[in-house]
Coordinates of C-alpha atoms in Angstrom, one line a residue:
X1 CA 238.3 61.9 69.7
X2 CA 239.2 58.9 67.8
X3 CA 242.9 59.5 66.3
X4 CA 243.4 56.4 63.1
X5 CA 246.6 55.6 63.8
X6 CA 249.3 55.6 60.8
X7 CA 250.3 51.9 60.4
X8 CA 253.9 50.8 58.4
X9 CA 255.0 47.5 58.6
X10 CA 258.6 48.8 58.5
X11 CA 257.6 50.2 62.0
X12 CA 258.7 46.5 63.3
X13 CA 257.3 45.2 66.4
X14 CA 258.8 47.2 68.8
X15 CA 256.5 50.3 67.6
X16 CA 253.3 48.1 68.5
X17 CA 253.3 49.0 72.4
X18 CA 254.2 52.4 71.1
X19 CA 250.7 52.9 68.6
X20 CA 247.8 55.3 69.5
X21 CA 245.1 54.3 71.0
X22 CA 242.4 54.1 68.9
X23 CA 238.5 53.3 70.1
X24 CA 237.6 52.4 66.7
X25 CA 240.2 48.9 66.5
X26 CA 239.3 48.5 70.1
X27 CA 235.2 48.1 69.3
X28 CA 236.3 45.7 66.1
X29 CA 238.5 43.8 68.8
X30 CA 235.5 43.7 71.2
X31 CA 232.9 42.9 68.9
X32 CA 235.1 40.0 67.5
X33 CA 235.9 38.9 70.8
X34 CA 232.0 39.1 71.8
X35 CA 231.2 37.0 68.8
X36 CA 233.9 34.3 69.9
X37 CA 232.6 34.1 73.0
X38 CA 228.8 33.6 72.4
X39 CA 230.0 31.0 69.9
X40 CA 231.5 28.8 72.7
X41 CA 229.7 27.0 74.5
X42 CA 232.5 26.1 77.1
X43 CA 232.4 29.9 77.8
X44 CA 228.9 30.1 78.2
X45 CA 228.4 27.0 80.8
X46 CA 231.1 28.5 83.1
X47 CA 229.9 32.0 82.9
X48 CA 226.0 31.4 83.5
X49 CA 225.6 27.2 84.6
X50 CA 228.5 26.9 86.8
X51 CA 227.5 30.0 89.4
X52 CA 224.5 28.5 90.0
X53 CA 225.6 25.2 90.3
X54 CA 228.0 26.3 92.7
X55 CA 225.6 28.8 95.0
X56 CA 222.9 25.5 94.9
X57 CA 225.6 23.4 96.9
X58 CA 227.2 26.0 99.1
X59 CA 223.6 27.1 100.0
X60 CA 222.1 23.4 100.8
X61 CA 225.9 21.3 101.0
X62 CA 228.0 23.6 103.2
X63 CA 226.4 24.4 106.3
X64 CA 228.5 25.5 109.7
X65 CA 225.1 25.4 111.0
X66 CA 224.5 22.7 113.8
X67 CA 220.7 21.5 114.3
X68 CA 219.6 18.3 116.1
X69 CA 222.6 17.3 117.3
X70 CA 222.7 13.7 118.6
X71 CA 223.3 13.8 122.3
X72 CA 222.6 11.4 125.1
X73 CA 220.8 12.2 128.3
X74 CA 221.9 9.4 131.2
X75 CA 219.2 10.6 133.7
X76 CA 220.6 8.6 136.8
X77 CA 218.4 11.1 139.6
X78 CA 215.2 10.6 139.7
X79 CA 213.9 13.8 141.7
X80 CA 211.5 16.5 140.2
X81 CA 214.0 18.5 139.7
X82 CA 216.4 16.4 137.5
X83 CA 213.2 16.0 135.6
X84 CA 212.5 19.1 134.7
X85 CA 216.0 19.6 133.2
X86 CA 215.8 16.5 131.3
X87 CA 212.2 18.0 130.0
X88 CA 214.1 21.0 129.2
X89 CA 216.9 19.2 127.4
X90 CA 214.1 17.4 125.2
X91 CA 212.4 21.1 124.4
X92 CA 215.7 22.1 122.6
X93 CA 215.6 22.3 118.7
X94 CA 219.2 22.5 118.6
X95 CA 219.5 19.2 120.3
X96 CA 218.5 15.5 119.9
X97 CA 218.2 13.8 123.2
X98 CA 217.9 10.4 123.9
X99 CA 217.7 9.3 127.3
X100 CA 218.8 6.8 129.3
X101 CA 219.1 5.9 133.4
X102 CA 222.9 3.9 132.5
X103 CA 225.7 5.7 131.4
X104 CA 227.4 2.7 130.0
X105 CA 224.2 2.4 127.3
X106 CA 225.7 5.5 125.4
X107 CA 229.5 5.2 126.0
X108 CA 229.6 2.9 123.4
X109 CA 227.3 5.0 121.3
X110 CA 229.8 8.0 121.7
X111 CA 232.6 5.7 120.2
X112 CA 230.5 4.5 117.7
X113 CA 229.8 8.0 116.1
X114 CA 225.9 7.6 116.8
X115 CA 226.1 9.9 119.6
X116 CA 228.0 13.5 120.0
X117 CA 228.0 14.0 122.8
X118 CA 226.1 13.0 126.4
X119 CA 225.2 14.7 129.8
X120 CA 225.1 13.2 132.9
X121 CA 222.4 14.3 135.4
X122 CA 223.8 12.3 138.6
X123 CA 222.2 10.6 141.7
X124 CA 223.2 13.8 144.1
X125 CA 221.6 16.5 141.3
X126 CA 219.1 17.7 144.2
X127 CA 221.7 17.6 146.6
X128 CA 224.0 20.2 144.4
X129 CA 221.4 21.6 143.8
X130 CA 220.4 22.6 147.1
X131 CA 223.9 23.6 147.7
X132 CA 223.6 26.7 145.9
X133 CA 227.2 26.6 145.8
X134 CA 229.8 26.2 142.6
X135 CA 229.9 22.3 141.9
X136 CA 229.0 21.3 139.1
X137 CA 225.2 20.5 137.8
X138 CA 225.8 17.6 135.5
X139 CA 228.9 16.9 133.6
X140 CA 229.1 17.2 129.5
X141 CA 231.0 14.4 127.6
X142 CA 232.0 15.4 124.1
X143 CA 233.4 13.6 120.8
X144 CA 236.5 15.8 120.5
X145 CA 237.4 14.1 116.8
X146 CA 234.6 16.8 115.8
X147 CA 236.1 19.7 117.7
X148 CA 233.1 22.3 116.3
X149 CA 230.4 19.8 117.3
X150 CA 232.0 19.2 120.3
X151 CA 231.8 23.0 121.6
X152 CA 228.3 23.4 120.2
X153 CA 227.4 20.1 122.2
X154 CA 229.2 21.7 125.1
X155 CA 227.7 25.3 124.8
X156 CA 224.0 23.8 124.1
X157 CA 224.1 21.7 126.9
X158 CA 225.3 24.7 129.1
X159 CA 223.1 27.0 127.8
X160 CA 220.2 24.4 128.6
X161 CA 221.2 24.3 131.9
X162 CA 221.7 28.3 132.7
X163 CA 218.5 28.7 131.1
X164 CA 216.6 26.0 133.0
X165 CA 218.3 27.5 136.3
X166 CA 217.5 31.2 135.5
X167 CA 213.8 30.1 135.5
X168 CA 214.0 28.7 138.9
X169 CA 212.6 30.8 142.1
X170 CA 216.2 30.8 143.3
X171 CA 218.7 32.9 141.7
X172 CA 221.4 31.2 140.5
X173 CA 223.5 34.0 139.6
X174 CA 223.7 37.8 139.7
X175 CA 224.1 39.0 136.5
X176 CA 222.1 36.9 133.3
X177 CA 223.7 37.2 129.9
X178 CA 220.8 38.0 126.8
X179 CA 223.2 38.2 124.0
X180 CA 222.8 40.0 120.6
X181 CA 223.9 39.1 117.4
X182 CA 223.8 42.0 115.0
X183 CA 223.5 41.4 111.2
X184 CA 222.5 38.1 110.7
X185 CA 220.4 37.2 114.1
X186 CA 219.7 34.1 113.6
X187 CA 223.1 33.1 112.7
X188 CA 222.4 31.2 109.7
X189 CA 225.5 29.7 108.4
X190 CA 223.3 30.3 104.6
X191 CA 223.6 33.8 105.2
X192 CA 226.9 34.4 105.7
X193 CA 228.6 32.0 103.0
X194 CA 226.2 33.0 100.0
X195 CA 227.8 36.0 99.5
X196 CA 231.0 34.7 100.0
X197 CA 230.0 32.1 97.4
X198 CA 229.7 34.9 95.0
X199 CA 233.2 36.0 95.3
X200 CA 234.8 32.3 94.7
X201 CA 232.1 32.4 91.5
X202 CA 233.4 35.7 90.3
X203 CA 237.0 34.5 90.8
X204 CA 236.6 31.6 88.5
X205 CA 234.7 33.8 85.7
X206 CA 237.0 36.2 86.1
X207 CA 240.5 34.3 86.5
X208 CA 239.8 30.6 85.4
X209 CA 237.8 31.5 82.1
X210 CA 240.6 34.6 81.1
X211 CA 243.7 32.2 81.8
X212 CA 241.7 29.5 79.6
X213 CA 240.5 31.5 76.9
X214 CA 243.2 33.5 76.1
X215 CA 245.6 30.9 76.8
X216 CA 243.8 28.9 73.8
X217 CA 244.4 31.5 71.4
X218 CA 248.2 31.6 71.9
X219 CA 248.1 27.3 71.9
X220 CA 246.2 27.9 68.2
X221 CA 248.3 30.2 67.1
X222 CA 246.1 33.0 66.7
X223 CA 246.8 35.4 69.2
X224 CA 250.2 36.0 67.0
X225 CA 247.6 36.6 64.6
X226 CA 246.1 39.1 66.5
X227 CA 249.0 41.0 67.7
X228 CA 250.9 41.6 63.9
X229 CA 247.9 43.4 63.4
X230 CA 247.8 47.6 63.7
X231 CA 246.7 47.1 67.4
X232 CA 248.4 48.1 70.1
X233 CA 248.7 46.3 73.1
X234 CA 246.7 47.8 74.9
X235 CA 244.1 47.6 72.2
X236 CA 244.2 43.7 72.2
X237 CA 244.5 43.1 76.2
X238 CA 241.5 45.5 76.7
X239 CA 239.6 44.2 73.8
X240 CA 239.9 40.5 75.2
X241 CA 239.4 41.6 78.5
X242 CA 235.9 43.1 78.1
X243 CA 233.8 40.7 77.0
X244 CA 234.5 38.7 79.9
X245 CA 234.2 41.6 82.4
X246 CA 230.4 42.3 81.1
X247 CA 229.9 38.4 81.0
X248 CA 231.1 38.7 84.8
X249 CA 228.8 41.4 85.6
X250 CA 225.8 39.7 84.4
X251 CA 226.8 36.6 86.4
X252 CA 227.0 38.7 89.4
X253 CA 223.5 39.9 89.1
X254 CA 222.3 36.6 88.2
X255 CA 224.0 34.9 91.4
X256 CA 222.7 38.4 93.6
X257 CA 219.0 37.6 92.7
X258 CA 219.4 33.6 93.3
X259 CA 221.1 35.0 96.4
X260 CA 218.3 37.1 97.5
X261 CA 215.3 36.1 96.0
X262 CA 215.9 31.8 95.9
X263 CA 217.9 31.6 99.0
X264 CA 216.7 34.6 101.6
X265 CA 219.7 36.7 102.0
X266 CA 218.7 39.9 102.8
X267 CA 220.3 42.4 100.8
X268 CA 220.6 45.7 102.9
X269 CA 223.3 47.6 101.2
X270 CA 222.3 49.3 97.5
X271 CA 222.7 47.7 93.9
X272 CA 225.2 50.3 92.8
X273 CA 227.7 49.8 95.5
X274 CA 227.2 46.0 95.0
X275 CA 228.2 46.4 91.0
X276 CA 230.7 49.2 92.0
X277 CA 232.7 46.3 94.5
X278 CA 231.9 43.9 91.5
X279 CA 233.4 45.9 88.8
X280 CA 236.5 46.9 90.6
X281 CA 237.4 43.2 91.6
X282 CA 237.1 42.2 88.3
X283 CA 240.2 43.9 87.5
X284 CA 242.5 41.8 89.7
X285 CA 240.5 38.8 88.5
X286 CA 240.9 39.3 85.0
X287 CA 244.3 41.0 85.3
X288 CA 245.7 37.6 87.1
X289 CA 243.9 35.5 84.5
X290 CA 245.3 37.5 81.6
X291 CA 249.0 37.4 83.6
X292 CA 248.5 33.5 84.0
X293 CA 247.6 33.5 80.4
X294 CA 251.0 34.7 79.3
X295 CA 253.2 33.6 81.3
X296 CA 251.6 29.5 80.5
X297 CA 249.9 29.5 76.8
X298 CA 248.8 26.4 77.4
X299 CA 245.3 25.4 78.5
X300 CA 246.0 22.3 80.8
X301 CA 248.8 24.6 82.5
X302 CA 246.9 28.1 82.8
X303 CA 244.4 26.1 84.0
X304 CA 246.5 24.3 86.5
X305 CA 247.9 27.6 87.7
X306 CA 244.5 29.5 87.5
X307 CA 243.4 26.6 89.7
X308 CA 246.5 26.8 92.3
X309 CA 246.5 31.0 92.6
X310 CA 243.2 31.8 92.2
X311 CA 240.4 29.8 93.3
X312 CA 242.1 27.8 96.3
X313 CA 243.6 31.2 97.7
X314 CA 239.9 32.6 97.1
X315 CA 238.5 29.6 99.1
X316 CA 240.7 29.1 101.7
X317 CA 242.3 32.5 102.4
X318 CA 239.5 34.8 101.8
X319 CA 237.8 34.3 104.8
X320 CA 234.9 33.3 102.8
X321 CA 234.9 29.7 104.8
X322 CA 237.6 29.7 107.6
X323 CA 238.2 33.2 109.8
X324 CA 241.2 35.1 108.7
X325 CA 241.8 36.1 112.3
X326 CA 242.3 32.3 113.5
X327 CA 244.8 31.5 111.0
X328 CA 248.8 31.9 112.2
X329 CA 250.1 35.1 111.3
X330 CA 252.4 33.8 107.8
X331 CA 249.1 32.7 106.5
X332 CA 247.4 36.0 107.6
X333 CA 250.0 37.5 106.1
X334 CA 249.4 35.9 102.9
X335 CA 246.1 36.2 102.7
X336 CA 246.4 40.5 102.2
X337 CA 247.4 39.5 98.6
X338 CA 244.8 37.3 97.8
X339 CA 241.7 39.8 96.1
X340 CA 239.3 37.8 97.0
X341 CA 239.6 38.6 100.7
X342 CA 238.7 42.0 100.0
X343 CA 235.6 41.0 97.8
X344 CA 234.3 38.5 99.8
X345 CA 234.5 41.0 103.3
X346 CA 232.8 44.0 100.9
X347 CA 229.9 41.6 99.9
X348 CA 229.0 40.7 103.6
X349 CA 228.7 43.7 104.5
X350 CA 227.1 44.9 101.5
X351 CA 224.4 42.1 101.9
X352 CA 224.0 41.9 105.9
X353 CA 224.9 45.1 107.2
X354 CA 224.6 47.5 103.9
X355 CA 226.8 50.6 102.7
X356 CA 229.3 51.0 105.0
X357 CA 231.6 52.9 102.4
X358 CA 234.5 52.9 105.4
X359 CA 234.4 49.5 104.6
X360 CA 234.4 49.8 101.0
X361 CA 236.8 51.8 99.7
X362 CA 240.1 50.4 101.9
X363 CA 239.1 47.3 99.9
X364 CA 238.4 48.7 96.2
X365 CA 241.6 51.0 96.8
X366 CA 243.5 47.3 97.7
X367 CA 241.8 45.3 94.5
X368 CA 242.6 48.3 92.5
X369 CA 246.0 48.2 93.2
X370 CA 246.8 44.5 93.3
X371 CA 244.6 44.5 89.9
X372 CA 246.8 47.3 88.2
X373 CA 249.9 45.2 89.4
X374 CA 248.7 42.4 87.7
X375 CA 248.3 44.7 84.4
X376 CA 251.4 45.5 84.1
X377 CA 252.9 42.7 84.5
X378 CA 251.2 40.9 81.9
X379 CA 251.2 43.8 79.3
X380 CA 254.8 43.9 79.8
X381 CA 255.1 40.4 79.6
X382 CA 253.1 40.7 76.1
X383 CA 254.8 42.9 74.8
X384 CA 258.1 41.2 75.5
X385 CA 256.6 38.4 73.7
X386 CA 256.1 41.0 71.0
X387 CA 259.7 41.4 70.3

């Protein structure tokens, strides 16, 4: 029931936190605050042009994928066998070979950056060979300036070599390998950062465009204007707040569908746990925008700050691009604040393996809760500001 709340200016500021909440001031704040933000085009291009700007270059920019990677072949046996294994490194899509008899012709190559990488196929091959025992086939020279490419030069090349051996009639060892990648099978890089991509979007609409917009107001002088007015706080932080949480929403949809139905990411959880995670990170998101937002009233600053606590902690420490798992334990520690690493491990699963709610609600429980601390501290914060 909607209580009008008795307003006397003799009440002073320090009865404004104290006022009833009433829905109908709130819908006149939200439909004023609607009407400001359609009018501004600034708002508009970062809630709807930047996402997909930003999901068209991590999808085709930022790839961890490696395809055709330069490598030599120096082919110095020239026995059947040592053939065959050069035919087999030239069958590989992951790899491209260029061979040679001299491995002096792509040393300099390998300085030079032309070349990743090169295997040597020596004189004796048939000889080892023959062996059976555990010397070494060929040996694997990688650029270790690129460690990543280097192990994926080392573990293609070895892989090309187990795999060429398996098929002889000889066994070459007991037990053969056939692993299995769950989720995303063919371990596309695309598939895994898109919906990580969502989250740094989200944290930008969410934090970024808050911390700016609101922070304009109090640089105009307006938002003084706004809270001498009946409203309470409350009123006023949730009625600024919710035009930019629907505006987030309908960006998250937007960058789902470019997600699922432009770039192939399957999307095996359900739409309503997808909005569910959505919604709830928005509170953090707009709760640290709205705290950055008080504490700065000032757009180059908010947005400085914006830029320092919420999208660099949402790219680096969300696990979105680098494992959490891999980083020393004071930056893992670190990383249990940041919202975004609860978002961004929710949407992978939501997208690749589907609604795993064990997953789910550890992670809305912690955005909830580093969300409502970010509440309170701004509201108190405003209200102080109040007095």
């Amino acid at each position: 029931m909607n209580v009008v709340t008795p307003h006397r200016d003799a009440d002073g500021p320090m009865q404004t936190g104290l006022r009833r909440f009433d829905l109908r001031r709130l819908a006149a704040l939200v439909t004023k605050e609607s009407y400001q933000a359609l009018r501004d085009p600034s708002t508009l291009l970062i809630a709807f042009v930047l996402p997909v700007v930003l999901l068209l270059l991590f999808a085709y920019a930022v790839s961890l994928d490696a395809k055709e990677v330069r490598v030599g072949v120096v082919l110095e046996s020239r026995g059947a066998a040592a053939q065959e294994l050069a035919a087999a490194f030239s069958g590989t899509r992951f790899l491209d070979a260029h061979f040679v008899r001299d491995r002096r012709e792509v040393a300099d190559k390998l300085v030079s950056g032309e070349l990743r990488g090169y295997v040597v196929i020596p004189q004796d091959f048939e000889q080892r060979l023959a062996r059976r025992g555990n010397e070494p086939l060929v040996q694997i020279i990688t650029d270790g300036s690129y460690p990543n490419t280097a192990n994926y030069v080392e573990n293609y090349a070895r892989g090309v070599v187990q795999s060429w051996r398996a098929g002889l009639d000889v066994p070459a060892q007991a037990v053969v390998l056939e692993p299995r990648y769950w989720f995303n099978p063919e371990l596309e890089s695309r598939r895994a950062l898109i919906p990580g991509a969502i989250a740094i979007v989200m944290t930008i609409i969410g934090t970024m465009l808050t911390a700016l917009v609101v922070a304009r107001e109090w640089e105009r002088g307006t938002m003084e204007a706004v809270l001498s007015t009946p409203a309470s706080v409350a009123e006023i932080l949730i009625g600024k707040l919710l035009p930019y949480f629907v505006l987030g929403m309908l960006s998250t949809l937007g960058a789902a569908a470019l997600a699922v139905f432009v770039f192939g990411v399957p999307m095996r959880g359900s739409l309503a746990a997808l909005l569910i995670l959505s919604a709830v990170f928005m509170v953090p998101a707009l709760g640290q925008g709205l705290l950055i937002s008080s504490l700065a009233r000032n757009q180059f600053l908010a947005a400085q700050i914006a830029l320092f606590t919420g999208f660099l902690p949402a790219f680096m420490l969300s696990g979105f691009l680098y494992e959490i798992d891999a980083m020393p334990a004071p930056i893992r520690a670190i990383t249990w604040v940041v919202p975004a690493r609860y978002f961004v491990d929710s949407l992978k699963t939501v997208f690749l393996a589907g609604d795993i709610w064990a997953v789910f609600l550890p992670n809305l429980a912690a955005m909830a809760v580093i969300g409502a601390l970010f509440f309170m501290i701004a509201k108190r914060s405003t209200r102080k500001n109040l007095e």
